Coordinates of C-alpha atoms in Angstrom, one line a residue:
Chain H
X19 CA -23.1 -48.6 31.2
X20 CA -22.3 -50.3 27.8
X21 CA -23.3 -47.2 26.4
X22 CA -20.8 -45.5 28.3
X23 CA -17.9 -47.5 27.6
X24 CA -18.2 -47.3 23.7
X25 CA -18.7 -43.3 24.1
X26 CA -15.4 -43.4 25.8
X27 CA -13.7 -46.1 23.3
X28 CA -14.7 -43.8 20.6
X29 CA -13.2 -40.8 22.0
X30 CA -10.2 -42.4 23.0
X31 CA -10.1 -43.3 19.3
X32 CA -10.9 -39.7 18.1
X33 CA -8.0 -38.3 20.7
X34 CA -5.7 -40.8 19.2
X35 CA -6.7 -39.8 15.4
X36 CA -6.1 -36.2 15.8
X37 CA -2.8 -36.7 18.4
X38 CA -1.7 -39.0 15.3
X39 CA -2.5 -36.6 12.1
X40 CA -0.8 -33.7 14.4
X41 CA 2.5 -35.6 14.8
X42 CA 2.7 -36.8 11.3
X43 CA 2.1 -32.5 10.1
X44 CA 5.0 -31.9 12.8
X45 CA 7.3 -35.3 11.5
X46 CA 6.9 -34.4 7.7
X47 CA 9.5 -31.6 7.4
X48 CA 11.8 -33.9 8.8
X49 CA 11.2 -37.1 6.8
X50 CA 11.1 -34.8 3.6
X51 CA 14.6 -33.5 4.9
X52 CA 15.9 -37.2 5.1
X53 CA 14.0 -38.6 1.8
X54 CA 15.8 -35.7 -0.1
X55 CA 18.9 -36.5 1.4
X56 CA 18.5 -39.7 -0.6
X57 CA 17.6 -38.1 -4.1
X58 CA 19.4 -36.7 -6.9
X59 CA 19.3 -33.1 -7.8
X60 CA 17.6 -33.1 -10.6
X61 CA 14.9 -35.2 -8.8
X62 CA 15.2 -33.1 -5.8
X63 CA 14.1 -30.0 -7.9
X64 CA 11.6 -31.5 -10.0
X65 CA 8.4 -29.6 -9.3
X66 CA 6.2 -32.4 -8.5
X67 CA 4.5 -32.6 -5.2
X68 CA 3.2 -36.4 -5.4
X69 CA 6.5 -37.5 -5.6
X70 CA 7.6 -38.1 -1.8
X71 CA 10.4 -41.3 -2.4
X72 CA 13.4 -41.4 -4.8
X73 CA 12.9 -43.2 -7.4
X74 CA 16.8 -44.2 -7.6
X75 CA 18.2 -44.4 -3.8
X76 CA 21.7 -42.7 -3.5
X77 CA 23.8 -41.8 -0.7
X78 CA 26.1 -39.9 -3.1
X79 CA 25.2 -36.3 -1.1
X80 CA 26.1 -37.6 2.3
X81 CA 29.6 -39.3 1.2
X82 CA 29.9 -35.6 -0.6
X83 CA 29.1 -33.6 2.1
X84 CA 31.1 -35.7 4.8
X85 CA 33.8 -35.2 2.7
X86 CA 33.3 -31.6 1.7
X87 CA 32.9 -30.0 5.4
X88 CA 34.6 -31.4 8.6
X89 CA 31.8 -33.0 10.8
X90 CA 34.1 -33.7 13.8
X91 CA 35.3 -30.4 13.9
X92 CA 31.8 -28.7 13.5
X93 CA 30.6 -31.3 16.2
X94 CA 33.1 -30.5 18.5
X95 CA 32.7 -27.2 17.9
X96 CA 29.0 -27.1 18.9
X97 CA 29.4 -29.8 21.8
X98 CA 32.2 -27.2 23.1
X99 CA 29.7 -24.1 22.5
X100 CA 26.6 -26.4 24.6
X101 CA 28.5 -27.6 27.2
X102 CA 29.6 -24.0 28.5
X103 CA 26.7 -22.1 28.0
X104 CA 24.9 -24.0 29.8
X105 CA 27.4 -24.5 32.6
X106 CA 27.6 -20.4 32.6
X107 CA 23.7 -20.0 32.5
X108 CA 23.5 -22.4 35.0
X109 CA 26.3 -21.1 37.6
X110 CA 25.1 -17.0 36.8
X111 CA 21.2 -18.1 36.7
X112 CA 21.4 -19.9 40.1
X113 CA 23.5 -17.2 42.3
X114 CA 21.5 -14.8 40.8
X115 CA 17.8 -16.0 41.3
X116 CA 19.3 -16.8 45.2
X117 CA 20.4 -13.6 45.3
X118 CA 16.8 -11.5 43.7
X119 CA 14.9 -14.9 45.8
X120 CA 15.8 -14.8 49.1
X121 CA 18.2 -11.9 50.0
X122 CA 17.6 -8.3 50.9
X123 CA 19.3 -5.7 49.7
X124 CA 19.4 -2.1 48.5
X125 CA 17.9 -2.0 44.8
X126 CA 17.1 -4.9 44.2
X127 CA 13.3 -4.6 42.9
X128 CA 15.3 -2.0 40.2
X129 CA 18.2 -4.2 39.5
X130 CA 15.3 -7.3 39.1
X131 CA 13.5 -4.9 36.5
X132 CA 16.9 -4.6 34.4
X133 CA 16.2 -8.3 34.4
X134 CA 13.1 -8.9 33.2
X135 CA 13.4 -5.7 30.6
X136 CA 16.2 -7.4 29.2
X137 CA 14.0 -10.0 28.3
X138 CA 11.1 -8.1 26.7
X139 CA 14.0 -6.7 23.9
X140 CA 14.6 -8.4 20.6
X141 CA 17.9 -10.2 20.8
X142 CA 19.0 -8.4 17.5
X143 CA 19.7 -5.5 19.3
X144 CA 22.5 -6.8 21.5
X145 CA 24.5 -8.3 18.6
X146 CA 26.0 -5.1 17.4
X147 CA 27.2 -4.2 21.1
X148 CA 28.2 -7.6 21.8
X149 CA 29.8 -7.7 18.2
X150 CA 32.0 -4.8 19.2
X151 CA 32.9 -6.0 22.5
X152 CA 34.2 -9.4 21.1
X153 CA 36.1 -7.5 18.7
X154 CA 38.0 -5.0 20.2
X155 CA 39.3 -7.7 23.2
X156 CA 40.3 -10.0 19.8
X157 CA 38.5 -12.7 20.6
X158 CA 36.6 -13.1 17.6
X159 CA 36.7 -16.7 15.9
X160 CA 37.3 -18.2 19.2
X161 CA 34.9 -20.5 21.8
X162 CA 34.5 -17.6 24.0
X163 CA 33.1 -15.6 21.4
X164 CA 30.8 -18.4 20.8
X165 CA 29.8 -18.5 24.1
X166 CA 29.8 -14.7 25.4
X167 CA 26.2 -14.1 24.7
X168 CA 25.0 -17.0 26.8
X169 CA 27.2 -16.3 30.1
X170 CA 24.4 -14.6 31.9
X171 CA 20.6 -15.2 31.0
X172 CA 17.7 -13.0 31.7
X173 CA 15.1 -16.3 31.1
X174 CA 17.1 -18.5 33.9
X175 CA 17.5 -16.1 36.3
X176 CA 13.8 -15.5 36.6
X177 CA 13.6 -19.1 36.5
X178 CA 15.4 -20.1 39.4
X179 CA 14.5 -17.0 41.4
X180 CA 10.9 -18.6 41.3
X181 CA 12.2 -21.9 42.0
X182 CA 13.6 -20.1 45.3
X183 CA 11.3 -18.3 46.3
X184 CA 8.5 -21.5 46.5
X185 CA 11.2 -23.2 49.3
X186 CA 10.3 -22.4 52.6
X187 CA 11.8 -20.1 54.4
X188 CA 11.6 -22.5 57.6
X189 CA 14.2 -24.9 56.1
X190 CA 17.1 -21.9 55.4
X191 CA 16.4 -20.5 59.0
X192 CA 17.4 -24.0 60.3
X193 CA 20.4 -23.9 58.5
X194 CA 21.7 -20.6 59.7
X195 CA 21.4 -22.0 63.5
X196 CA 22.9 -24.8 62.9
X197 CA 25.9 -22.3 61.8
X198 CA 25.7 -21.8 58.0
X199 CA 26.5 -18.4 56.9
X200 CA 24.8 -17.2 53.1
X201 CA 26.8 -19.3 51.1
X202 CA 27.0 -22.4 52.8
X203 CA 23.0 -22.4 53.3
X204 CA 22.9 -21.4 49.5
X205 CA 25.4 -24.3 47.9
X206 CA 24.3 -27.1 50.5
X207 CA 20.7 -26.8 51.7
X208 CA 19.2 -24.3 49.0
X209 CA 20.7 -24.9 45.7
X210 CA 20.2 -28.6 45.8
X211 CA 16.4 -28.4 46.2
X212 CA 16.1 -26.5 42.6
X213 CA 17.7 -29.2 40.9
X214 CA 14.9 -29.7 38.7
X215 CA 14.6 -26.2 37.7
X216 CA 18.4 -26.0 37.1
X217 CA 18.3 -29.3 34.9
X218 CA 15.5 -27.3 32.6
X219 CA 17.0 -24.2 32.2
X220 CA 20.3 -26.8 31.2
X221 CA 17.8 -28.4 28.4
X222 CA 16.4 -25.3 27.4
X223 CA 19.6 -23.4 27.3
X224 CA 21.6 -26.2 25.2
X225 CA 18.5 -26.3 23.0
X226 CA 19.0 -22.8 22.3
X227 CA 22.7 -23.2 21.8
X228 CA 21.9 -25.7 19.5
X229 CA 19.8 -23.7 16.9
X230 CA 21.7 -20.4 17.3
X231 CA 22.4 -19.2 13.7
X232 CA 22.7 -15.5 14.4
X233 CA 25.5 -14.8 16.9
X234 CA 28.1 -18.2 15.5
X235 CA 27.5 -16.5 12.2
X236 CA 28.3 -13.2 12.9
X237 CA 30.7 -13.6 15.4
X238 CA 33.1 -16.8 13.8
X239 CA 33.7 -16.2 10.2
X240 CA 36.5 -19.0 10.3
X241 CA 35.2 -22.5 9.1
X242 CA 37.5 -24.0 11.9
X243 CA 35.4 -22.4 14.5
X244 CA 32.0 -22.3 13.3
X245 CA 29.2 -24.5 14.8
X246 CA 26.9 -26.7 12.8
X247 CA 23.9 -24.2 12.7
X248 CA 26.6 -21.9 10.5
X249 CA 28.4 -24.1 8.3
X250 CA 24.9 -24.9 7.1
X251 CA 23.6 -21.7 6.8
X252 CA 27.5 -21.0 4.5
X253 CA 26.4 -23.9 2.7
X254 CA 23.0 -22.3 1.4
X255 CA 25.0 -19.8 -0.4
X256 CA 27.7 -22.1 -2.2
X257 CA 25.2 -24.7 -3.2
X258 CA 22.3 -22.8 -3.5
X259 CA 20.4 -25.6 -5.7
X260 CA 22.1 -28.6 -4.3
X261 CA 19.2 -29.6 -1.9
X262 CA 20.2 -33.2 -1.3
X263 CA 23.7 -32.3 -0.3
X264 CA 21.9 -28.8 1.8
X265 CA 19.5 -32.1 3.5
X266 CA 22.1 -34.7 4.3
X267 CA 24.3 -32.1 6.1
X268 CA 21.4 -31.1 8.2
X269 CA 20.6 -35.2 8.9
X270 CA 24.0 -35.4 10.1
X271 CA 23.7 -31.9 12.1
X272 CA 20.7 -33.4 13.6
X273 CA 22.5 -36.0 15.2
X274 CA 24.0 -35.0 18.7
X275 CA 20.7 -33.5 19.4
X276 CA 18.8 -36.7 19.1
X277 CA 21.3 -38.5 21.3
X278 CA 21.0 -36.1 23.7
X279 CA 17.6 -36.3 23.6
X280 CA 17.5 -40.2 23.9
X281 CA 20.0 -39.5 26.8
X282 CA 17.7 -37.3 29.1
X283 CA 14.4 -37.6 27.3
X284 CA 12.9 -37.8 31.0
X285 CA 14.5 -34.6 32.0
X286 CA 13.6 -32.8 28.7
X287 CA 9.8 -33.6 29.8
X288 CA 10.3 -32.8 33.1
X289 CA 12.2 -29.5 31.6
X290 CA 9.4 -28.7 29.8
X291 CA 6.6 -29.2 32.8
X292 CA 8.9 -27.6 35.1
X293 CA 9.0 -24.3 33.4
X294 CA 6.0 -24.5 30.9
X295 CA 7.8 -23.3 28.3
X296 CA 8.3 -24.7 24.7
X297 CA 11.3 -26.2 22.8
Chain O
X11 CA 37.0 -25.2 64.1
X12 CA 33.5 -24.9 64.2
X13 CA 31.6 -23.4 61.4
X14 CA 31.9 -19.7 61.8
X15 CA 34.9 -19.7 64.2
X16 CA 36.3 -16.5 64.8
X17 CA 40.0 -18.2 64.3
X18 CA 42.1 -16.1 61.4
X19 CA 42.6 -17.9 58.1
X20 CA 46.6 -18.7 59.5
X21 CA 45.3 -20.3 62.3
X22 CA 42.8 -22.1 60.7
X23 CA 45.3 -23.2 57.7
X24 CA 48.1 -24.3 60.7
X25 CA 45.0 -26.1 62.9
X26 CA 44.0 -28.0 59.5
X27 CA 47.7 -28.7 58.6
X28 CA 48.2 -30.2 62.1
X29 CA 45.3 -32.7 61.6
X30 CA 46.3 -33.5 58.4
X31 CA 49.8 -34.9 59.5
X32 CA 48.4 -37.1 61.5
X33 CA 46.6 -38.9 59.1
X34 CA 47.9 -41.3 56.6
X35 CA 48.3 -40.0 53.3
X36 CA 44.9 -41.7 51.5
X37 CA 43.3 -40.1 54.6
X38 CA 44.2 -36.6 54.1
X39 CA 43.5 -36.8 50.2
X40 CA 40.3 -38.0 51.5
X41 CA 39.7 -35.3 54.2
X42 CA 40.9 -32.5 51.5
X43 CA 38.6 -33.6 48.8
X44 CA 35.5 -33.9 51.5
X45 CA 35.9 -29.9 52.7
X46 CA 37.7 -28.6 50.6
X47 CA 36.4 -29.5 47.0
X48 CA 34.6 -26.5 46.2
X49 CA 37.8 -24.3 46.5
X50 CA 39.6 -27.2 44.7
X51 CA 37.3 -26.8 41.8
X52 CA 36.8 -23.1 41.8
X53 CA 41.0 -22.8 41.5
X54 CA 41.4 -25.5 38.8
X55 CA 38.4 -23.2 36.7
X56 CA 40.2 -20.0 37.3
X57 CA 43.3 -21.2 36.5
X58 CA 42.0 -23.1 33.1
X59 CA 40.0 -19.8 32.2
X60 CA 43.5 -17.9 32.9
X61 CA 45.5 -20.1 30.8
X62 CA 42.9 -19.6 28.4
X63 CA 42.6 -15.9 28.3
X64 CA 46.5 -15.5 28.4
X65 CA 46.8 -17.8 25.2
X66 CA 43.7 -16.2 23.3
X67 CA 45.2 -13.1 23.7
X68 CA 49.0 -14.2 22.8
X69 CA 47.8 -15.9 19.7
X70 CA 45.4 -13.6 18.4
X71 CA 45.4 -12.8 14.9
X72 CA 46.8 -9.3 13.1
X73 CA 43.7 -7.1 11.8
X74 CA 43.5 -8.2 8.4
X75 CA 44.8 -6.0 5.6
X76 CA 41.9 -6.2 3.6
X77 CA 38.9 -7.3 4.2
X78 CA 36.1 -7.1 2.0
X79 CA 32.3 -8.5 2.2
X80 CA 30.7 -9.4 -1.2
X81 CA 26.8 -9.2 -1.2
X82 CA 24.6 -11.5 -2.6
X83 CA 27.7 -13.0 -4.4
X84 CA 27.3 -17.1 -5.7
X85 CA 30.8 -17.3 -6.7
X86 CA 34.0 -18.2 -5.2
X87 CA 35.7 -15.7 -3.9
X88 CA 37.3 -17.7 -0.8
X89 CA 41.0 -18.1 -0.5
X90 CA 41.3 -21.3 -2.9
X91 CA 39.5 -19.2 -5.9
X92 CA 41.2 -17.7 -8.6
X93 CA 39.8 -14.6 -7.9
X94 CA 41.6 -14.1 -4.5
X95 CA 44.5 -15.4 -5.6
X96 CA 45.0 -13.3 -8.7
X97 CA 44.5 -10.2 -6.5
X98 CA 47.5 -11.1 -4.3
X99 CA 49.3 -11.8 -7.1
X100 CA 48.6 -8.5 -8.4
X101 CA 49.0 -6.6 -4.9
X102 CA 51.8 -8.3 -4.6
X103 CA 51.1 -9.9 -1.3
X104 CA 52.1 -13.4 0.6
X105 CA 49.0 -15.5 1.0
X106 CA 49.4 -15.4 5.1
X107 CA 45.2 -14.8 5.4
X108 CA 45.5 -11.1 5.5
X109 CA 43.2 -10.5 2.6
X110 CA 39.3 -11.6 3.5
X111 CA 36.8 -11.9 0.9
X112 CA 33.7 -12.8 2.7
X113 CA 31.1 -13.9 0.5
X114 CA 29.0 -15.3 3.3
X115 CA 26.2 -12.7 3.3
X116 CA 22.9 -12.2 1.4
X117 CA 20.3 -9.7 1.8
X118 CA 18.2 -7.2 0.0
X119 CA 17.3 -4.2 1.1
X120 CA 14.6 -3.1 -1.3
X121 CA 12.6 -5.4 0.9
X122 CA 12.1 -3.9 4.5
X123 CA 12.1 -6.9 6.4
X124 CA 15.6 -7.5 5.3
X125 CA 16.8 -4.9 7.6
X126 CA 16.0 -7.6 10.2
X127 CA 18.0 -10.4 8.3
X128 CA 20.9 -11.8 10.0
X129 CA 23.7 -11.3 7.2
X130 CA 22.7 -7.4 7.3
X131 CA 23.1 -7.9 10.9
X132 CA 26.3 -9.6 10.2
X133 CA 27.5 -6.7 8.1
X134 CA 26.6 -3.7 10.3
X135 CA 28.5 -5.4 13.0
X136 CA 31.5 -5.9 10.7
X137 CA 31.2 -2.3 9.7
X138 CA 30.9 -0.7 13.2
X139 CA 33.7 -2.4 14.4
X140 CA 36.3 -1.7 11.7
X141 CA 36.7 -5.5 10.7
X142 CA 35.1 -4.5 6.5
X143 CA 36.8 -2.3 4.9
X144 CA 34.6 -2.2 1.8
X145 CA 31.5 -3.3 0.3
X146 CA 30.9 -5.1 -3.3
X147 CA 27.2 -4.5 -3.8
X148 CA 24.0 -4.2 -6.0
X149 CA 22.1 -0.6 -6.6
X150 CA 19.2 -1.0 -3.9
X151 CA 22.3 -2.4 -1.0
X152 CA 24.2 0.3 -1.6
X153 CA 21.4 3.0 -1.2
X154 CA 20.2 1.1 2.1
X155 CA 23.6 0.8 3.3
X156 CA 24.2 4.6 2.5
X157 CA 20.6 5.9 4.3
X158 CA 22.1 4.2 7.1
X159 CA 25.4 6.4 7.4
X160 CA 27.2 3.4 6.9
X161 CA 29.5 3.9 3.9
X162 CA 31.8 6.6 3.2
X163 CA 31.2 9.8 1.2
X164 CA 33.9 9.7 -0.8
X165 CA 34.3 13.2 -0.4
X166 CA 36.0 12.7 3.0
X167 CA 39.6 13.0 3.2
X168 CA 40.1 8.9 3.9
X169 CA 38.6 8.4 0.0
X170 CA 40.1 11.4 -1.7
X171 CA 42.3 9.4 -3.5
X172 CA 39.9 6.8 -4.8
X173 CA 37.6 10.1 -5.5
X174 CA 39.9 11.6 -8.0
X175 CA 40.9 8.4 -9.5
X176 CA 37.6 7.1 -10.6
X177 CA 35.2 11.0 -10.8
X178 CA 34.0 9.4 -13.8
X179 CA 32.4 6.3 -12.0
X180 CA 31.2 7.6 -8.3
X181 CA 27.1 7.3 -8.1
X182 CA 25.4 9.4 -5.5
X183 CA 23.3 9.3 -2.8
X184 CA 20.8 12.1 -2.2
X185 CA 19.7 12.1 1.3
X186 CA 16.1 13.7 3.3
X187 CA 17.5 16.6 3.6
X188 CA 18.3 16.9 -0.1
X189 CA 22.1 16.5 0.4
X190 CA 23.8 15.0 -2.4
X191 CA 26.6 12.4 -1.3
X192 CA 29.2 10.5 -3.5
X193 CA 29.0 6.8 -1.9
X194 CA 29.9 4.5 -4.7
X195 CA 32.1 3.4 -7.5
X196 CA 30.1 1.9 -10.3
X197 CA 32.2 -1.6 -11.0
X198 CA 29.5 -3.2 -13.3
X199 CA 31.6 -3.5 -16.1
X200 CA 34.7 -4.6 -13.9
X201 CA 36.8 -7.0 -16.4
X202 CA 37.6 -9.1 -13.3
X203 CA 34.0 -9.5 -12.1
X204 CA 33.3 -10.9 -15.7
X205 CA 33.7 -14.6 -15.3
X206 CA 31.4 -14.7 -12.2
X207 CA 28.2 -15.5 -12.5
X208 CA 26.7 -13.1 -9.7
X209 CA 26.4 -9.2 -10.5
X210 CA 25.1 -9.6 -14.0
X211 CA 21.6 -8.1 -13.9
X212 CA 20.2 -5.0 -14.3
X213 CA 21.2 -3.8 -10.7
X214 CA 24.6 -3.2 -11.8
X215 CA 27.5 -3.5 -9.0
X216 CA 29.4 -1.0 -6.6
X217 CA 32.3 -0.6 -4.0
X218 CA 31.6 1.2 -0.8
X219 CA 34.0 1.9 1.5
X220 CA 33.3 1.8 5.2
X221 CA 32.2 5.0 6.9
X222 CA 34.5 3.4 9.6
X223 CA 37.9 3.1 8.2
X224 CA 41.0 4.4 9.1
X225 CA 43.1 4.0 5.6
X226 CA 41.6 3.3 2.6
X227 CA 44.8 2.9 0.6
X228 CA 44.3 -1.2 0.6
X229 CA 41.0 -0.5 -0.8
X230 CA 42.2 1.3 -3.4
X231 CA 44.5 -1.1 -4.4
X232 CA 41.6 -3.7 -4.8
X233 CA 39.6 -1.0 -6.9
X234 CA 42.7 -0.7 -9.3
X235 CA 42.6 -4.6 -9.9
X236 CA 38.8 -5.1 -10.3
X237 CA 39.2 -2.5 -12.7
X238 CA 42.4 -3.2 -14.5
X239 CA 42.4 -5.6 -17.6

């Protein structure tokens, strides 16, 4: 018995060690990113591994940057971008997964393959279409170009088609005798019981929205309309060897994310359960 | 007015307006919002997304002049340089954004990975859709872009001009199938480009124009001033 316990005292400790070297490997990049925010740049570039902390503590590259590039633009900017992807991914994703779930209708295995082979292609090979498209209505440099790629997704559509099809069919029967036609048994009785599924494609889609470099580059070329993940990625080319200033713009980038985080840290677990998939 | 009445919507809108008057008016706001908020909702979005549209479109910009994309450059060419500004002072134009200089791309196509890097992504798109005009460029850029059918032989009628102006300078292209294609101007020693710092190595530097422009008479403008003293 007392054998027992200590077995399982010492691989509790064991779990802990590795659970604890694994999350200082995956918190390293990050602390690096703030301690050079703190150095100079000679120190920054000084080829010596072993030195982890500034030697002299300065905040000069975040009063430079903050000064050089407009934060509350570029946070409004990405807040703006977030907040209507994922209200289109979430509006599209939900009628159409009801639609592929739980309704019958001519062609709908094919138009569910269009879907999913959507999926399987490399996102690069939409940009130049999509590009084009933005372009020629004039709507480059604007929010809507921002958020054009996102409208539909592929991902949340066979997300919440799952989700439907797991609800039984017993509970949208009732509603259609008690005198709900397709959309009323959809928005009131169906739609609400996915919730959680809708809340994780919502994390999973802002997440995305977040980190997008490609399209915001390609598509806003004005610094007025860029998002975060751009204006850093114009600031490697600029001030190519100015890695505190490059690090203390990406602390500050990192910011709304981590509030939001804190915000619904429950629902990005639950996110992340729900749909098994990875940040 | 049971759900799924077989009333017409007049009938329906005169049996809910006759209910409504007899309430009080924090009643009917109340009523309204309770049935009818998902119309409500749905209006005020199509109307916002209208206004929108109709002011995006009013407001959008004129296509630009000249717009040109510089490669791999570290030096700055954006509106507050001297650089830019010395070109409009030499085209003689206002400074009202119609000249772009977008420095904002680096890739290197010697490498093949690059043709998956975002900023050649960023430039095919820009190319395809008319928005660059021309390319400022090293050696092994200028042969990728050109195996791509993405700049102009300046043998076509669009370039003549530039062609005849500057024989003496044009670097060709030889493709598969052994056909030999004029593609570039050869800029390297470009008394302009001398106080930057980028386009100084062995890889020399070149204009392309875009296989996808229409007029490449503002191009040739901006080849006269890199090249003029």
């Amino acid at each position: 018995m007392h054998s027992m316990e200590t077995r399982r005292k010492v691989e509790r400790i064991v779990v802990h060690v590795v659970l604890i070297f694994f999350s200082i490997i995956m918190l390293v990049p990050f602390i690096w990113m703030l301690l050079t925010a703190f150095k100079s740049v000679s120190e920054a570039t000084q080829i010596d591994p072993f030195v982890i902390f500034p030697t002299v503590w300065t905040s000069e590259a975040f009063s430079k940057v903050w000064s050089n590039m407009n934060f509350l633009l570029l946070y409004k900017n990405t807040l703006l971008l977030i907040f209507w992807r994922v209200v289109c991914a979430v509006l599209t994703a939900t009628l159409a997964g009801y639609a592929f779930g739980r309704l019958e209708f001519k062609g709908k295995n094919f138009m569910f393959s269009l879907v999913l082979f959507q999926m399987m292609i490399p996102a690069q090979i939409f940009i130049i279409p999509q590009y084009l498209m933005v372009s020629k209505i004039g709507m480059t440099n604007t929010i809507f170009a921002l958020v054009f790629p996102g409208i539909v997704t592929a991902f949340g559509t066979f997300l919440l088609k799952t989700a439907y099809m797991g609800l039984p069919v017993s509970l949208e029967e009732a509603a259609r005798l008690d005198g709900c036609n397709i959309f009323q048994s959809f928005l009131f009785i169906m739609s609400p019981l996915t919730r959680s599924s809708m809340v994780a494609l919502g994390i999973f889609t802002a997440v995305f929205a977040y980190k997008d470099l490609m399209w915001p580059l390609v598509v806003n070329s004005s610094a007025n309309m860029m998002p975060l993940s751009a204006a850093l990625a114009t600031m490697q080319g600029q001030y190519q060897s100015n890695y505190p200033q490059l690090m203390a713009a990406s602390a500050i980038a990192c910011v709304p994310m981590i509030v939001l985080y804190l915000l619904f840290q429950k629902q990005f677990i639950e996110g992340i359960a729900t749909s098994g998939g990875k940040l | 007015m049971g759900k799924g009445s077989k009333l017409s919507i007049r009938e329906r809108a005169g049996a809910e307006k006759q209910k409504i008057q007899g309430m009080t008016r924090d009643k009917a706001a109340q009523y309204i919002w309770a049935y009818y908020k998902i119309p409500i909702v749905g209006a005020a979005v199509l109307i916002f997304l209208a206004v929108y549209f109709i002011r995006a479109f009013l407001n959008q910009p004129e296509d630009a002049l000249l717009h040109v994309t510089f490669v791999n450059c570290y030096d700055d060419v954006s509106e507050n340089s001297d650089f830019y500004k010395d070109f409009l002072a030499y085209a003689e134009l206002e400074d009202t954004g119609e000249v772009i200089f977008d420095s904002n791309v680096f890739f290197d196509l010697s490498k093949d990975s690059d043709y998956a890097n975002t900023y050649f992504q960023k430039t095919v798109a820009y190319l395809e859709a008319g928005t660059t005009d021309a390319l400022i460029c090293q050696e092994t850029n200028m042969r990728g872009m050109a195996k791509g059918g993405r700049v102009l032989s300046l043998k076509d009628v669009r370039a003549a001009e530039i062609y005849e102006k500057y024989k003496d300078r044009v670097v060709d292209y030889t493709t598969k199938e052994g056909e030999v294609v004029p593609v570039g101007i050869d800029i390297s020693d470009s008394p302009r480009l001398k106080g930057m710092k980028s386009y100084k190595n062995e890889e020399g530097c070149y204009l392309c124009v875009s296989a996808y422009i229409d007029n490449a008479d503002q191009v040739e403008i901006f080849l006269d001033y890199l090249l003029s003293e």
